[in-house]
């Protein structure tokens, strides 16, 4: 079913009619929850930069987060990263992630970010709690939220939406009829759209800046010998 859906989402065919009522229901519920969370958004004492996407699946958010860490450090900031920690199951939250934290507890991507960058990282279903942990314990003065575009309880100062340039937004429909968590019109409110791969002139970026990124292999490492 998953493979069939993905093929339909990113094909030239229209969204499956049978799933359109479910997509409409999903959209109403998700939009209502988002509006409620926005009304209760928590403003933290440090700037918050959110990296996310409006579609399901990987688009290249974590490499963007790592790049932003480097840029923030170059500007003199002490950045920290917060994340939901998908795939991890910690005994308690918020969880402070270090280079030695088991990915089974924190999730693959937070473990990668901690090991690769060395900056303070915390995960929690409640990103506000994770952010407060880093502010109090590590004295960070800038927070980067990896995959936090839909976590509206956390007020933010900058939003970057990362899109897979090869697949774009698919058929433009919301889940489950299409791949979108939020409608394409959401791009009108982000600060920049970052396209992973070639720039796509067909993307409905609603006048927002469109930036290109390319991922490349820096080096190869043998897993059996290090």
Short mmCIF file of C-alpha atoms in Angstrom, two decimals:
data_model
loop_
_atom_site.label_atom_id
_atom_site.label_comp_id
_atom_site.label_asym_id
_atom_site.label_seq_id
_atom_site.Cartn_x
_atom_site.Cartn_y
_atom_site.Cartn_z
CA UNK A 1 0.00 0.00 0.00
CA UNK A 2 2.80 2.42 0.89
CA UNK A 3 4.63 1.78 -2.39
CA UNK A 4 1.41 2.15 -4.39
CA UNK A 5 0.60 5.44 -2.66
CA UNK A 6 4.06 6.87 -3.28
CA UNK A 7 3.87 5.94 -6.95
CA UNK A 8 0.51 7.69 -7.25
CA UNK A 9 1.62 10.73 -5.27
CA UNK A 10 4.58 11.41 -7.54
CA UNK A 11 3.09 10.31 -10.86
CA UNK A 12 1.33 12.46 -13.45
CA UNK A 13 -2.01 10.95 -12.42
CA UNK A 14 -4.49 12.98 -10.35
CA UNK A 15 -4.95 12.26 -6.66
CA UNK A 16 -6.96 9.07 -6.02
CA UNK A 17 -10.64 10.05 -5.78
CA UNK A 18 -11.41 7.53 -3.07
CA UNK A 19 -8.83 9.16 -0.79
CA UNK A 20 -9.85 12.77 -1.38
CA UNK A 21 -12.54 12.81 1.36
CA UNK A 22 -9.95 11.50 3.84
CA UNK A 23 -7.51 14.18 2.68
CA UNK A 24 -10.16 16.86 3.24
CA UNK A 25 -10.83 15.52 6.75
CA UNK A 26 -7.11 15.33 7.52
CA UNK A 27 -6.67 18.92 6.32
CA UNK A 28 -9.49 20.27 8.49
CA UNK A 29 -8.26 18.50 11.60
CA UNK A 30 -4.59 19.40 11.03
CA UNK A 31 -5.38 23.05 10.31
CA UNK A 32 -7.55 23.32 13.42
CA UNK A 33 -4.81 21.83 15.61
CA UNK A 34 -2.20 24.13 14.02
CA UNK A 35 -4.35 27.21 14.68
CA UNK A 36 -4.79 26.18 18.31
CA UNK A 37 -1.06 25.64 18.78
CA UNK A 38 -0.22 28.98 17.14
CA UNK A 39 -2.46 30.71 19.65
CA UNK A 40 -0.49 29.08 22.48
CA UNK A 41 2.97 29.47 20.92
CA UNK A 42 5.82 29.87 23.41
CA UNK A 43 8.37 32.59 22.70
CA UNK A 44 11.85 31.63 23.94
CA UNK A 45 14.56 34.11 25.01
CA UNK A 46 16.84 33.14 22.10
CA UNK A 47 16.27 33.19 18.31
CA UNK A 48 14.72 30.05 16.83
CA UNK A 49 15.39 28.85 13.27
CA UNK A 50 13.16 26.06 11.96
CA UNK A 51 14.17 23.66 9.20
CA UNK A 52 11.35 21.50 7.89
CA UNK A 53 9.20 20.44 4.98
CA UNK A 54 5.54 20.25 4.06
CA UNK A 55 5.69 16.76 2.58
CA UNK A 56 6.32 13.36 4.12
CA UNK A 57 9.65 11.61 3.70
CA UNK A 58 13.21 12.83 3.57
CA UNK A 59 14.08 15.97 1.65
CA UNK A 60 17.53 16.87 3.02
CA UNK A 61 16.64 18.72 6.22
CA UNK A 62 19.47 17.30 8.33
CA UNK A 63 22.27 18.38 5.93
CA UNK A 64 20.72 21.87 5.94
CA UNK A 65 20.71 21.83 9.74
CA UNK A 66 24.39 20.85 9.80
CA UNK A 67 25.22 23.64 7.34
CA UNK A 68 23.32 26.18 9.46
CA UNK A 69 25.28 25.07 12.52
CA UNK A 70 28.52 25.87 10.71
CA UNK A 71 27.26 29.27 9.59
CA UNK A 72 25.99 30.13 13.08
CA UNK A 73 29.31 29.26 14.65
CA UNK A 74 31.14 31.37 12.08
CA UNK A 75 28.98 34.32 13.12
CA UNK A 76 29.87 33.81 16.79
CA UNK A 77 26.71 32.07 17.99
CA UNK A 78 26.55 29.11 20.38
CA UNK A 79 23.88 27.06 18.58
CA UNK A 80 21.93 24.11 19.87
CA UNK A 81 19.65 21.71 18.00
CA UNK A 82 16.26 20.41 19.08
CA UNK A 83 14.30 17.60 17.46
CA UNK A 84 11.37 15.28 18.00
CA UNK A 85 13.74 12.31 17.88
CA UNK A 86 11.66 10.13 15.55
CA UNK A 87 12.60 6.46 15.76
CA UNK A 88 14.00 6.75 19.27
CA UNK A 89 12.40 5.69 22.53
CA UNK A 90 13.93 7.32 25.57
CA UNK A 91 13.03 6.42 29.13
CA UNK A 92 12.35 10.09 29.86
CA UNK A 93 12.13 13.39 27.99
CA UNK A 94 13.65 15.83 27.28
CA UNK A 95 16.78 13.81 26.47
CA UNK A 96 20.18 15.47 26.13
CA UNK A 97 21.94 13.81 23.17
CA UNK A 98 25.71 13.38 23.08
CA UNK A 99 28.10 11.69 20.67
CA UNK A 100 27.74 8.48 22.70
CA UNK A 101 23.93 8.39 22.92
CA UNK A 102 22.37 5.26 21.44
CA UNK A 103 20.30 6.14 18.33
CA UNK A 104 17.68 3.69 19.63
CA UNK A 105 17.01 6.24 22.38
CA UNK A 106 17.23 9.51 20.46
CA UNK A 107 16.68 8.61 16.80
CA UNK A 108 19.17 8.41 13.94
CA UNK A 109 19.28 12.04 12.88
CA UNK A 110 19.81 13.67 16.32
CA UNK A 111 22.60 11.13 16.97
CA UNK A 112 24.19 12.02 13.63
CA UNK A 113 23.95 15.76 14.32
CA UNK A 114 25.50 15.38 17.79
CA UNK A 115 28.39 13.26 16.49
CA UNK A 116 29.01 15.31 13.37
CA UNK A 117 28.73 18.82 14.83
CA UNK A 118 29.50 18.50 18.53
CA UNK A 119 26.86 21.09 19.41
CA UNK A 120 24.32 20.54 22.21
CA UNK A 121 21.35 18.48 21.00
CA UNK A 122 18.12 17.62 22.82
CA UNK A 123 15.08 15.63 21.77
CA UNK A 124 11.52 15.56 23.07
CA UNK A 125 8.00 15.30 21.68
CA UNK A 126 7.62 18.79 23.21
CA UNK A 127 10.30 20.86 21.45
CA UNK A 128 9.77 23.69 23.95
CA UNK A 129 10.93 21.41 26.76
CA UNK A 130 13.96 20.35 24.72
CA UNK A 131 14.78 23.98 23.98
CA UNK A 132 14.56 25.02 27.62
CA UNK A 133 16.91 22.20 28.59
CA UNK A 134 19.60 23.48 26.19
CA UNK A 135 19.11 27.11 27.22
CA UNK A 136 19.40 26.29 30.92
CA UNK A 137 22.13 23.63 30.79
CA UNK A 138 24.24 24.65 27.80
CA UNK A 139 23.62 28.40 27.59
CA UNK A 140 22.94 28.25 23.86
CA UNK A 141 22.06 31.58 22.27
CA UNK A 142 20.51 30.23 19.05
CA UNK A 143 18.24 27.23 18.52
CA UNK A 144 17.84 25.26 15.30
CA UNK A 145 14.76 23.03 15.17
CA UNK A 146 15.36 20.06 12.88
CA UNK A 147 12.05 19.00 11.29
CA UNK A 148 9.93 21.45 13.28
CA UNK A 149 7.84 23.25 10.67
CA UNK A 150 4.55 21.83 11.98
CA UNK A 151 5.42 22.12 15.69
CA UNK A 152 3.50 25.37 16.11
CA UNK A 153 3.71 25.48 19.88
CA UNK A 154 7.28 26.70 19.38
CA UNK A 155 7.41 30.31 18.17
CA UNK A 156 10.06 30.85 15.52
CA UNK A 157 12.03 33.70 13.98
CA UNK A 158 13.04 32.07 10.68
CA UNK A 159 11.55 29.20 8.70
CA UNK A 160 13.28 27.26 5.93
CA UNK A 161 11.29 24.69 3.95
CA UNK A 162 13.36 22.01 2.20
CA UNK A 163 11.92 20.37 -0.92
CA UNK A 164 13.20 17.42 -2.94
CA UNK A 165 13.86 18.98 -6.34
CA UNK A 166 13.37 15.68 -8.17
CA UNK A 167 9.93 14.93 -6.73
CA UNK A 168 8.69 18.42 -5.93
CA UNK A 169 5.30 18.47 -4.20
CA UNK A 170 3.94 15.49 -6.09
CA UNK A 171 0.28 15.74 -7.03
CA UNK A 172 -0.19 18.67 -4.62
CA UNK A 173 -2.77 16.86 -2.48
CA UNK A 174 -2.70 16.39 1.27
CA UNK A 175 -2.39 13.07 3.06
CA UNK A 176 -3.40 10.39 2.24
CA UNK A 177 -4.40 11.43 -1.29
CA UNK A 178 -1.02 13.12 -1.74
CA UNK A 179 2.28 13.58 0.08
CA UNK A 180 1.59 16.97 1.69
CA UNK A 181 1.26 17.57 5.42
CA UNK A 182 0.27 21.16 4.70
CA UNK A 183 -1.01 22.80 1.52
CA UNK A 184 1.41 24.33 -0.97
CA UNK A 185 0.13 27.77 0.08
CA UNK A 186 2.08 27.27 3.33
CA UNK A 187 5.22 28.16 1.37
CA UNK A 188 3.99 31.76 1.20
CA UNK A 189 4.77 32.19 4.91
CA UNK A 190 8.27 30.68 5.09
CA UNK A 191 11.40 32.80 4.78
CA UNK A 192 12.98 30.71 2.01
CA UNK A 193 12.37 27.53 0.03
CA UNK A 194 15.49 25.37 -0.26
CA UNK A 195 15.39 22.94 -3.18
CA UNK A 196 17.55 19.84 -2.82
CA UNK A 197 18.72 19.31 -6.39
CA UNK A 198 18.03 21.37 -9.48
CA UNK A 199 15.82 24.43 -9.07
CA UNK A 200 12.28 23.67 -10.18
CA UNK A 201 10.50 26.52 -11.93
CA UNK A 202 7.18 24.70 -11.56
CA UNK A 203 7.23 24.86 -7.76
CA UNK A 204 4.52 27.14 -6.35
CA UNK A 205 6.85 29.09 -4.06
CA UNK A 206 4.40 32.00 -3.74
CA UNK A 207 7.08 34.60 -4.25
CA UNK A 208 9.41 33.35 -1.56
CA UNK A 209 13.18 33.15 -2.26
CA UNK A 210 14.14 29.81 -3.82
CA UNK A 211 17.63 28.58 -2.97
CA UNK A 212 19.42 25.60 -4.49
CA UNK A 213 21.41 22.99 -2.58
CA UNK A 214 23.38 19.99 -3.79
CA UNK A 215 24.44 16.97 -1.77
CA UNK A 216 27.74 15.36 -2.65
CA UNK A 217 29.98 12.60 -1.34
CA UNK A 218 32.85 14.04 0.66
CA UNK A 219 34.57 10.72 1.35
CA UNK A 220 33.85 7.00 1.53
CA UNK A 221 34.37 5.00 4.69
CA UNK A 222 34.49 1.20 4.95
CA UNK A 223 31.93 0.10 7.53
CA UNK A 224 33.73 -3.17 8.27
CA UNK A 225 37.07 -1.55 9.16
CA UNK A 226 36.43 2.12 9.83
#
